[in-house]
Amino acid sequence: MNNGPESFNVAVVGGGIVGLHVALGLLKRNIPTTVFERTAQFREIGAGLGFPKVAVDCMRALDPRIADAFDRIAASSTGSLRWADGYTQEDIRLRGRPHDYEVTAGGPDSFPGCHRAQLLDGLVALAPPEALKLNKELDNIEDRGPDEKLLLQFRDGTTAEADVVIGCDGIKSRVRRVVVGDAPAAYPQYSHQVSYRALLDMGQAVAAVGDIVRGQLMYLGPGAHINTYPVAGHTMVNVVAFVHDPDERGGPVGGGVSVAKGDVFETFAGWGPVVRALIALLPDRVDSWAIYDTHDHPLSTYAHGRIALAGDAAHGASPHHGAGASMGVEDALCLATALAEAAGSLRDAPPASSKREAVAAAIRAYDAVRRERTQWVVRSSRVAVDMFQQSGAEGGRDGFQTELSERSHRIWDFDWQGMVRETVDAFHKEQ
């Protein structure tokens, strides 16, 4: 660990999947890092999670152990995303090919999925215990001047000091509130979508619905859609239904509300036989989540002096591209690269170069590299759900397939190595 006079330390606020990726990447580069998590244990909201190959490549570049941990729990994929008309009364299971649209990601296993909690457990196991602090809910961050560390103040009355703070505390980010104040961008915005989520036993699902549940398939229809895909080594099926909500105000941010299965079934009563069979398998009570994002009031910058925002704290997107977590992993690699450059510059620089200037330049470089791409994903996710719930683009079937392919490949075909090079160049320009 680099603890010389010119070294710096980092506080990561938020111990979710993105925060732990950031911390592990920094620790791998010998940058002292501590994670402050507000809850009593590390936990993730939601069930299934998919990563394109580019995100797994970024994991490996952050720390090969991360990719190894992911590989151990990942369920293989067909290498494509598939959509079907869920509203048709035809039994699509009787077709030779049940899906109407397909976008290929690049080959087998190019979009593996996992269970969120399993991934989080694997990440926690990789971090040194002394780097993880629980029950630390952030209240404020005080900048005490150019020659002092930032002071983190927690709700329990304790404090911590750090040269750099990275807010990875999700869509309800307290760090975002601290740096933005009471501006509209400080708060998440309702996307007018409600989700219903459940995990089904694969054996029971196959027995009731058929082999169609063994692979990913999204069912499209008016005002709603359902996505299904295997997780937990193909032992379970993740089912997520999304329904448009015209109300101006949504339910609680980041919190689930238990609803009766009958409420969900009523929404999909007129849908096709496969969708009705899936809904019938749901448990008697289903978790309902209002979906929030940062679409209406995007941040003008992710860099605030020595404070950075990453993941959903910076660019919370609705989940309709399945890209939120992978964007956070890319953020982590960019931040690790920029801060490693800052650490190197301090070791090699003349005495006039200060830690404050170096780390601020690293954070500005991160913002310059990441903001355009991540905010495009936020916007594109809103476009995607409109397409899903109108059963196609204005150009009909061909238009739907073409547009979804272009949008998906913009996410999947990202040049992460180019991002690393761009980050290094941006840091040296910012100095």
Short mmCIF file of C-alpha atoms in Angstrom, two decimals:
data_model
loop_
_atom_site.label_atom_id
_atom_site.label_comp_id
_atom_site.label_asym_id
_atom_site.label_seq_id
_atom_site.Cartn_x
_atom_site.Cartn_y
_atom_site.Cartn_z
CA MET A 1 0.00 0.00 0.00
CA ASN A 2 1.27 3.43 -0.94
CA ASN A 3 1.37 5.44 2.29
CA GLY A 4 4.16 7.90 1.51
CA PRO A 5 3.87 11.64 2.15
CA GLU A 6 2.44 12.25 -1.31
CA SER A 7 -0.07 9.39 -1.21
CA PHE A 8 -3.79 9.97 -0.83
CA ASN A 9 -6.70 7.97 0.53
CA VAL A 10 -10.19 7.47 -0.86
CA ALA A 11 -13.57 7.11 0.84
CA VAL A 12 -16.22 5.27 -1.17
CA VAL A 13 -19.72 6.07 0.06
CA GLY A 14 -21.99 3.12 -0.70
CA GLY A 15 -21.18 -0.56 -0.51
CA GLY A 16 -23.23 -1.87 -3.40
CA ILE A 17 -21.96 -3.54 -6.55
CA VAL A 18 -20.55 -0.33 -8.05
CA GLY A 19 -18.99 0.92 -4.82
CA LEU A 20 -17.20 -2.38 -4.24
CA HIS A 21 -15.93 -2.45 -7.83
CA VAL A 22 -14.51 1.04 -7.33
CA ALA A 23 -12.89 0.08 -4.03
CA LEU A 24 -11.39 -3.18 -5.27
CA GLY A 25 -9.99 -1.45 -8.36
CA LEU A 26 -8.34 1.23 -6.23
CA LEU A 27 -6.99 -1.24 -3.70
CA LYS A 28 -5.53 -3.30 -6.54
CA ARG A 29 -3.62 -0.14 -7.54
CA ASN A 30 -2.31 0.34 -3.98
CA ILE A 31 -4.51 3.34 -3.27
CA PRO A 32 -5.75 3.25 0.36
CA THR A 33 -9.54 2.98 0.20
CA THR A 34 -12.37 2.55 2.69
CA VAL A 35 -16.01 1.75 1.90
CA PHE A 36 -18.70 3.32 4.09
CA GLU A 37 -22.05 1.52 3.84
CA ARG A 38 -25.10 2.95 5.59
CA THR A 39 -26.82 -0.38 6.35
CA ALA A 40 -25.96 -3.04 8.91
CA GLN A 41 -24.98 -5.52 6.22
CA PHE A 42 -24.04 -5.47 2.57
CA ARG A 43 -27.14 -6.13 0.51
CA GLU A 44 -28.49 -5.52 -3.00
CA ILE A 45 -32.01 -4.65 -4.13
CA GLY A 46 -33.36 -6.82 -6.91
CA ALA A 47 -32.58 -10.30 -8.10
CA GLY A 48 -31.19 -10.97 -11.55
CA LEU A 49 -28.40 -9.01 -13.17
CA GLY A 50 -26.88 -9.31 -16.63
CA PHE A 51 -23.51 -8.08 -17.87
CA PRO A 52 -22.33 -7.72 -21.46
CA LYS A 53 -18.86 -9.03 -22.22
CA VAL A 54 -17.39 -5.53 -22.12
CA ALA A 55 -18.35 -5.24 -18.45
CA VAL A 56 -16.68 -8.56 -17.62
CA ASP A 57 -13.57 -7.32 -19.44
CA CYS A 58 -13.66 -4.20 -17.27
CA MET A 59 -13.99 -6.37 -14.15
CA ARG A 60 -10.86 -8.26 -15.17
CA ALA A 61 -8.99 -5.01 -15.81
CA LEU A 62 -10.03 -3.69 -12.39
CA ASP A 63 -8.92 -6.85 -10.57
CA PRO A 64 -8.88 -10.33 -12.16
CA ARG A 65 -10.36 -11.76 -8.96
CA ILE A 66 -13.60 -9.87 -9.63
CA ALA A 67 -14.09 -11.52 -13.02
CA ASP A 68 -13.20 -14.91 -11.53
CA ALA A 69 -15.80 -14.45 -8.78
CA PHE A 70 -18.40 -13.46 -11.37
CA ASP A 71 -17.58 -16.42 -13.62
CA ARG A 72 -18.20 -18.81 -10.72
CA ILE A 73 -21.82 -17.68 -10.29
CA ALA A 74 -22.76 -16.62 -13.83
CA ALA A 75 -25.40 -18.35 -15.90
CA SER A 76 -24.47 -18.72 -19.55
CA SER A 77 -26.53 -16.96 -22.19
CA THR A 78 -27.55 -17.52 -25.79
CA GLY A 79 -25.51 -14.50 -26.82
CA SER A 80 -28.57 -12.57 -27.93
CA LEU A 81 -31.59 -10.68 -26.67
CA ARG A 82 -35.02 -11.79 -27.84
CA TRP A 83 -38.43 -10.18 -27.94
CA ALA A 84 -41.86 -11.65 -28.65
CA ASP A 85 -45.41 -10.36 -28.97
CA GLY A 86 -46.79 -11.18 -25.54
CA TYR A 87 -50.27 -9.98 -26.38
CA THR A 88 -51.00 -12.40 -29.20
CA GLN A 89 -53.44 -15.16 -28.34
CA GLU A 90 -51.37 -17.58 -30.39
CA ASP A 91 -49.41 -20.06 -28.27
CA ILE A 92 -45.90 -19.04 -29.29
CA ARG A 93 -44.50 -22.20 -27.67
CA LEU A 94 -45.83 -24.16 -30.64
CA ARG A 95 -43.75 -22.20 -33.13
CA GLY A 96 -40.38 -23.35 -34.33
CA ARG A 97 -39.05 -19.99 -33.11
CA PRO A 98 -41.07 -18.30 -30.36
CA HIS A 99 -39.47 -14.86 -30.66
CA ASP A 100 -40.28 -12.18 -33.22
CA TYR A 101 -37.12 -10.12 -32.87
CA GLU A 102 -33.53 -10.98 -32.00
CA VAL A 103 -30.38 -8.90 -31.55
CA THR A 104 -27.15 -10.86 -31.34
CA ALA A 105 -24.59 -9.65 -28.83
CA GLY A 106 -21.58 -11.28 -30.47
CA GLY A 107 -21.53 -14.97 -29.63
CA PRO A 108 -22.34 -17.54 -26.95
CA ASP A 109 -22.00 -16.39 -23.35
CA SER A 110 -21.65 -12.76 -24.39
CA PHE A 111 -24.37 -11.65 -21.95
CA PRO A 112 -24.13 -13.85 -18.81
CA GLY A 113 -26.45 -13.28 -15.86
CA CYS A 114 -26.12 -13.73 -12.13
CA HIS A 115 -27.96 -13.22 -8.87
CA ARG A 116 -27.22 -9.79 -7.40
CA ALA A 117 -26.78 -11.04 -3.84
CA GLN A 118 -24.35 -13.75 -4.94
CA LEU A 119 -22.22 -11.21 -6.81
CA LEU A 120 -22.23 -8.81 -3.88
CA ASP A 121 -21.18 -11.60 -1.50
CA GLY A 122 -18.33 -12.47 -3.84
CA LEU A 123 -17.15 -8.86 -3.97
CA VAL A 124 -17.30 -8.44 -0.20
CA ALA A 125 -15.19 -11.59 0.22
CA LEU A 126 -12.45 -10.03 -1.93
CA ALA A 127 -12.12 -6.86 0.15
CA PRO A 128 -9.96 -6.68 3.28
CA PRO A 129 -12.31 -6.50 6.30
CA GLU A 130 -10.63 -3.35 7.60
CA ALA A 131 -11.64 -1.54 4.39
CA LEU A 132 -15.37 -2.11 4.99
CA LYS A 133 -17.35 -0.01 7.47
CA LEU A 134 -21.04 -0.73 8.14
CA ASN A 135 -23.76 1.40 9.77
CA LYS A 136 -22.18 4.56 8.35
CA GLU A 137 -24.95 6.73 6.94
CA LEU A 138 -23.49 9.91 5.49
CA ASP A 139 -24.81 13.24 6.71
CA ASN A 140 -22.38 15.77 5.24
CA ILE A 141 -18.97 16.28 3.63
CA GLU A 142 -16.97 19.30 4.78
CA ASP A 143 -14.18 20.80 2.70
CA ARG A 144 -11.88 22.35 5.29
CA GLY A 145 -9.47 23.99 2.88
CA PRO A 146 -6.81 23.19 0.28
CA ASP A 147 -4.34 21.65 2.71
CA GLU A 148 -6.85 19.54 4.66
CA LYS A 149 -8.57 16.25 3.96
CA LEU A 150 -12.31 16.19 3.36
CA LEU A 151 -14.29 15.46 6.52
CA LEU A 152 -17.11 12.92 6.22
CA GLN A 153 -19.74 13.31 8.93
CA PHE A 154 -22.05 10.37 9.64
CA ARG A 155 -25.47 10.25 11.26
CA ASP A 156 -24.11 8.26 14.22
CA GLY A 157 -21.89 11.21 15.19
CA THR A 158 -18.64 9.70 13.93
CA THR A 159 -16.37 11.19 11.29
CA ALA A 160 -13.74 10.06 8.80
CA GLU A 161 -11.16 11.86 6.69
CA ALA A 162 -10.26 11.31 3.05
CA ASP A 163 -8.46 13.11 0.25
CA VAL A 164 -11.08 11.87 -2.23
CA VAL A 165 -14.75 10.93 -1.81
CA ILE A 166 -16.56 8.86 -4.42
CA GLY A 167 -20.33 8.72 -4.10
CA CYS A 168 -21.62 5.30 -5.13
CA ASP A 169 -24.72 5.52 -2.97
CA GLY A 170 -27.34 4.88 -5.59
CA ILE A 171 -30.34 6.68 -7.01
CA LYS A 172 -31.13 8.30 -3.62
CA SER A 173 -27.51 9.47 -3.29
CA ARG A 174 -26.76 11.59 -0.25
CA VAL A 175 -23.42 12.56 -1.81
CA ARG A 176 -25.30 13.98 -4.80
CA ARG A 177 -27.47 16.01 -2.43
CA VAL A 178 -24.39 17.33 -0.64
CA VAL A 179 -22.64 18.55 -3.79
CA VAL A 180 -25.70 19.74 -5.77
CA GLY A 181 -27.71 21.22 -2.91
CA ASP A 182 -31.45 21.65 -3.41
CA ALA A 183 -31.34 21.83 -7.22
CA PRO A 184 -33.69 19.53 -9.18
CA ALA A 185 -30.74 17.33 -10.23
CA ALA A 186 -30.22 16.41 -6.58
CA TYR A 187 -33.35 14.26 -6.60
CA PRO A 188 -34.34 11.15 -8.58
CA GLN A 189 -37.17 11.55 -11.07
CA TYR A 190 -40.12 9.22 -11.59
CA SER A 191 -39.96 7.38 -14.93
CA HIS A 192 -43.69 6.48 -14.89
CA GLN A 193 -42.94 2.77 -14.77
CA VAL A 194 -43.75 0.27 -12.03
CA SER A 195 -42.03 -3.10 -11.87
CA TYR A 196 -43.13 -6.38 -10.34
CA ARG A 197 -40.35 -8.84 -9.60
CA ALA A 198 -40.13 -12.48 -8.60
CA LEU A 199 -37.74 -15.41 -8.72
CA LEU A 200 -39.19 -18.73 -9.85
CA ASP A 201 -37.76 -22.20 -9.42
CA MET A 202 -36.55 -23.32 -12.85
CA GLY A 203 -37.94 -26.84 -12.51
CA GLN A 204 -41.39 -25.61 -11.56
CA ALA A 205 -41.36 -22.99 -14.30
CA VAL A 206 -40.40 -25.52 -16.98
CA ALA A 207 -43.09 -27.91 -15.77
CA ALA A 208 -45.78 -25.22 -15.91
CA VAL A 209 -44.71 -23.09 -18.87
CA GLY A 210 -42.26 -25.20 -20.86
CA ASP A 211 -38.69 -24.91 -22.09
CA ILE A 212 -39.35 -21.36 -23.27
CA VAL A 213 -38.28 -20.17 -19.80
CA ARG A 214 -34.79 -21.69 -20.08
CA GLY A 215 -33.55 -18.70 -22.10
CA GLN A 216 -34.03 -14.96 -22.07
CA LEU A 217 -37.22 -13.66 -23.66
CA MET A 218 -39.05 -10.35 -23.36
CA TYR A 219 -42.80 -10.25 -23.97
CA LEU A 220 -44.08 -7.00 -25.48
CA GLY A 221 -47.54 -5.48 -25.25
CA PRO A 222 -49.53 -2.27 -24.90
CA GLY A 223 -48.50 -0.32 -21.83
CA ALA A 224 -46.46 -3.15 -20.32
CA HIS A 225 -43.79 -5.76 -20.94
CA ILE A 226 -42.25 -8.73 -19.14
CA ASN A 227 -38.64 -9.88 -19.19
CA THR A 228 -37.58 -13.39 -18.15
CA TYR A 229 -34.11 -14.91 -17.97
CA PRO A 230 -32.24 -17.61 -16.03
CA VAL A 231 -30.06 -16.80 -13.03
CA ALA A 232 -28.24 -18.67 -10.27
CA GLY A 233 -26.66 -21.18 -12.62
CA HIS A 234 -29.95 -21.80 -14.45
CA THR A 235 -31.62 -22.99 -11.24
CA MET A 236 -34.02 -20.03 -11.13
CA VAL A 237 -35.92 -17.78 -13.52
CA ASN A 238 -36.00 -14.05 -12.91
CA VAL A 239 -39.35 -12.53 -13.91
CA VAL A 240 -39.70 -8.76 -14.10
CA ALA A 241 -42.91 -7.15 -15.32
CA PHE A 242 -43.02 -3.43 -16.14
CA VAL A 243 -46.25 -1.45 -16.35
CA HIS A 244 -46.69 2.16 -17.46
CA ASP A 245 -48.05 4.46 -14.75
CA PRO A 246 -49.49 7.82 -15.86
CA ASP A 247 -49.46 9.26 -12.33
CA GLU A 248 -47.11 12.17 -11.71
CA ARG A 249 -45.88 10.77 -8.39
CA GLY A 250 -44.54 7.27 -7.91
CA GLY A 251 -44.13 5.05 -4.90
CA PRO A 252 -41.17 5.20 -2.51
CA VAL A 253 -37.72 5.65 -4.05
CA GLY A 254 -35.58 2.55 -3.70
CA GLY A 255 -38.18 0.67 -1.69
CA GLY A 256 -40.45 -2.19 -2.58
CA VAL A 257 -44.16 -2.43 -1.79
CA SER A 258 -45.81 -5.82 -1.44
CA VAL A 259 -48.89 -6.25 -3.63
CA ALA A 260 -51.28 -9.14 -4.21
CA LYS A 261 -50.62 -11.37 -7.19
CA GLY A 262 -54.18 -10.69 -8.29
CA ASP A 263 -53.30 -7.06 -8.97
CA VAL A 264 -50.58 -8.15 -11.38
CA PHE A 265 -52.77 -10.80 -13.00
CA GLU A 266 -55.47 -8.20 -13.62
CA THR A 267 -52.99 -6.07 -15.57
CA PHE A 268 -52.06 -8.98 -17.84
CA ALA A 269 -55.46 -10.72 -18.01
CA GLY A 270 -55.87 -10.03 -21.73
CA TRP A 271 -52.39 -11.15 -22.70
CA GLY A 272 -51.38 -14.38 -24.41
CA PRO A 273 -51.25 -17.86 -22.87
CA VAL A 274 -47.52 -17.87 -22.08
CA VAL A 275 -47.69 -14.59 -20.20
CA ARG A 276 -50.76 -15.68 -18.26
CA ALA A 277 -49.02 -18.94 -17.35
CA LEU A 278 -45.99 -17.02 -16.08
CA ILE A 279 -48.12 -14.67 -13.99
CA ALA A 280 -49.95 -17.64 -12.50
CA LEU A 281 -46.62 -18.92 -11.13
CA LEU A 282 -45.92 -15.76 -9.15
CA PRO A 283 -46.11 -16.00 -5.35
CA ASP A 284 -49.23 -14.73 -3.60
CA ARG A 285 -47.44 -11.49 -2.72
CA VAL A 286 -45.18 -9.75 -5.23
CA ASP A 287 -42.70 -6.92 -4.69
CA SER A 288 -43.62 -3.78 -6.61
CA TRP A 289 -41.07 -1.05 -7.30
CA ALA A 290 -41.53 2.42 -8.72
CA ILE A 291 -38.74 3.08 -11.23
CA TYR A 292 -36.77 6.29 -10.85
CA ASP A 293 -33.92 7.70 -12.93
CA THR A 294 -32.02 10.95 -13.59
CA HIS A 295 -33.54 11.60 -17.02
CA ASP A 296 -35.38 14.88 -16.47
CA HIS A 297 -32.57 16.71 -14.65
CA PRO A 298 -29.18 15.24 -15.62
CA LEU A 299 -26.11 16.42 -13.75
CA SER A 300 -23.96 19.03 -15.48
CA THR A 301 -20.85 17.35 -14.07
CA TYR A 302 -19.87 14.27 -12.05
CA ALA A 303 -16.83 16.12 -10.66
CA HIS A 304 -17.04 18.45 -7.67
CA GLY A 305 -13.51 19.27 -6.60
CA ARG A 306 -12.26 16.17 -4.83
CA ILE A 307 -15.70 14.54 -4.82
CA ALA A 308 -16.92 12.31 -7.66
CA LEU A 309 -20.26 10.65 -8.35
CA ALA A 310 -20.45 7.22 -9.99
CA GLY A 311 -23.02 4.60 -10.92
CA ASP A 312 -26.66 5.40 -10.20
CA ALA A 313 -25.61 8.30 -7.97
CA ALA A 314 -24.35 10.02 -11.12
CA HIS A 315 -26.56 8.65 -13.88
CA GLY A 316 -29.36 6.46 -12.58
CA ALA A 317 -31.08 4.85 -15.57
CA SER A 318 -34.29 2.89 -15.85
CA PRO A 319 -33.45 -0.80 -16.36
CA HIS A 320 -34.75 -1.27 -19.90
CA HIS A 321 -31.31 -1.70 -21.46
CA GLY A 322 -30.10 -3.85 -18.56
CA ALA A 323 -27.02 -1.63 -18.56
CA GLY A 324 -27.03 0.22 -15.23
CA ALA A 325 -24.61 -2.09 -13.45
CA SER A 326 -22.30 -2.40 -16.44
CA MET A 327 -22.12 1.41 -16.72
CA GLY A 328 -21.07 1.47 -13.06
CA VAL A 329 -18.35 -1.11 -13.68
CA GLU A 330 -17.05 1.01 -16.56
CA ASP A 331 -17.12 4.04 -14.23
CA ALA A 332 -15.06 2.09 -11.70
CA LEU A 333 -12.35 1.29 -14.24
CA CYS A 334 -12.23 4.90 -15.41
CA LEU A 335 -11.92 6.18 -11.83
CA ALA A 336 -9.28 3.60 -10.92
CA THR A 337 -7.29 4.54 -14.01
CA ALA A 338 -7.52 8.29 -13.39
CA LEU A 339 -6.63 8.06 -9.71
CA ALA A 340 -3.76 5.68 -10.42
CA GLU A 341 -2.41 8.31 -12.82
CA ALA A 342 -2.76 10.91 -10.08
CA ALA A 343 -0.86 8.70 -7.64
CA GLY A 344 1.89 8.19 -10.19
CA SER A 345 2.14 11.90 -10.93
CA LEU A 346 2.57 12.66 -7.24
CA ARG A 347 5.42 10.18 -6.92
CA ASP A 348 7.17 11.67 -9.95
CA ALA A 349 6.15 15.32 -9.71
CA PRO A 350 8.08 18.30 -8.37
CA PRO A 351 7.18 19.47 -4.85
CA ALA A 352 4.94 22.23 -6.19
CA SER A 353 2.41 19.65 -7.35
CA SER A 354 -0.23 19.13 -4.67
CA LYS A 355 -2.42 16.16 -3.86
CA ARG A 356 -5.48 18.36 -4.09
CA GLU A 357 -4.65 19.43 -7.64
CA ALA A 358 -3.76 15.91 -8.76
CA VAL A 359 -6.89 14.20 -7.46
CA ALA A 360 -9.16 17.00 -8.70
CA ALA A 361 -7.60 16.62 -12.15
CA ALA A 362 -8.27 12.87 -12.01
CA ILE A 363 -11.92 13.43 -11.15
CA ARG A 364 -12.34 16.00 -13.92
CA ALA A 365 -10.80 13.51 -16.36
CA TYR A 366 -13.30 10.86 -15.21
CA ASP A 367 -16.18 13.28 -15.79
CA ALA A 368 -14.89 14.22 -19.24
CA VAL A 369 -14.66 10.58 -20.30
CA ARG A 370 -17.83 9.13 -18.77
CA ARG A 371 -20.62 11.72 -18.74
CA GLU A 372 -21.69 11.67 -22.39
CA ARG A 373 -21.95 7.87 -22.66
CA THR A 374 -23.71 7.31 -19.36
CA GLN A 375 -26.27 10.07 -19.88
CA TRP A 376 -27.02 8.70 -23.33
CA VAL A 377 -27.87 5.36 -21.67
CA VAL A 378 -30.32 7.15 -19.34
CA ARG A 379 -32.06 8.74 -22.33
CA SER A 380 -31.98 5.61 -24.47
CA SER A 381 -33.51 3.51 -21.69
CA ARG A 382 -36.57 5.77 -21.76
CA VAL A 383 -36.78 5.37 -25.55
CA ALA A 384 -36.44 1.60 -25.26
CA VAL A 385 -39.35 1.19 -22.85
CA ASP A 386 -41.58 3.27 -25.12
CA MET A 387 -40.71 0.88 -27.94
CA PHE A 388 -41.35 -2.21 -25.81
CA GLN A 389 -44.74 -0.99 -24.68
CA GLN A 390 -45.92 0.10 -28.12
CA SER A 391 -45.03 -3.32 -29.55
CA GLY A 392 -42.53 -1.88 -31.98
CA ALA A 393 -41.04 1.21 -33.53
CA GLU A 394 -42.83 3.47 -35.99
CA GLY A 395 -41.10 1.65 -38.83
CA GLY A 396 -42.79 -1.62 -37.92
CA ARG A 397 -40.99 -4.89 -37.32
CA ASP A 398 -37.90 -3.99 -39.32
CA GLY A 399 -37.70 -0.59 -37.67
CA PHE A 400 -37.95 -2.11 -34.19
CA GLN A 401 -35.21 -4.64 -34.84
CA THR A 402 -32.89 -2.10 -36.46
CA GLU A 403 -33.27 0.54 -33.78
CA LEU A 404 -32.91 -1.90 -30.87
CA SER A 405 -29.86 -3.42 -32.51
CA GLU A 406 -28.19 -0.03 -32.94
CA ARG A 407 -28.94 1.02 -29.38
CA SER A 408 -27.87 -2.30 -27.88
CA HIS A 409 -24.61 -2.51 -29.80
CA ARG A 410 -23.70 1.01 -28.74
CA ILE A 411 -23.65 -0.43 -25.20
CA TRP A 412 -22.13 -3.83 -25.95
CA ASP A 413 -19.42 -2.84 -28.44
CA PHE A 414 -17.80 -0.24 -26.23
CA ASP A 415 -14.01 0.11 -26.57
CA TRP A 416 -13.04 -0.12 -22.91
CA GLN A 417 -9.34 -0.15 -23.71
CA GLY A 418 -9.85 3.07 -25.66
CA MET A 419 -11.61 4.47 -22.58
CA VAL A 420 -8.54 3.67 -20.48
CA ARG A 421 -6.25 5.44 -22.95
CA GLU A 422 -8.63 8.39 -23.17
CA THR A 423 -8.70 8.64 -19.37
CA VAL A 424 -4.91 8.77 -19.14
CA ASP A 425 -4.79 11.47 -21.82
CA ALA A 426 -7.59 13.44 -20.19
CA PHE A 427 -5.82 13.39 -16.82
CA HIS A 428 -2.63 14.83 -18.23
CA LYS A 429 -4.61 17.52 -20.08
CA GLU A 430 -6.40 18.46 -16.86
CA GLN A 431 -3.20 18.87 -14.84
#
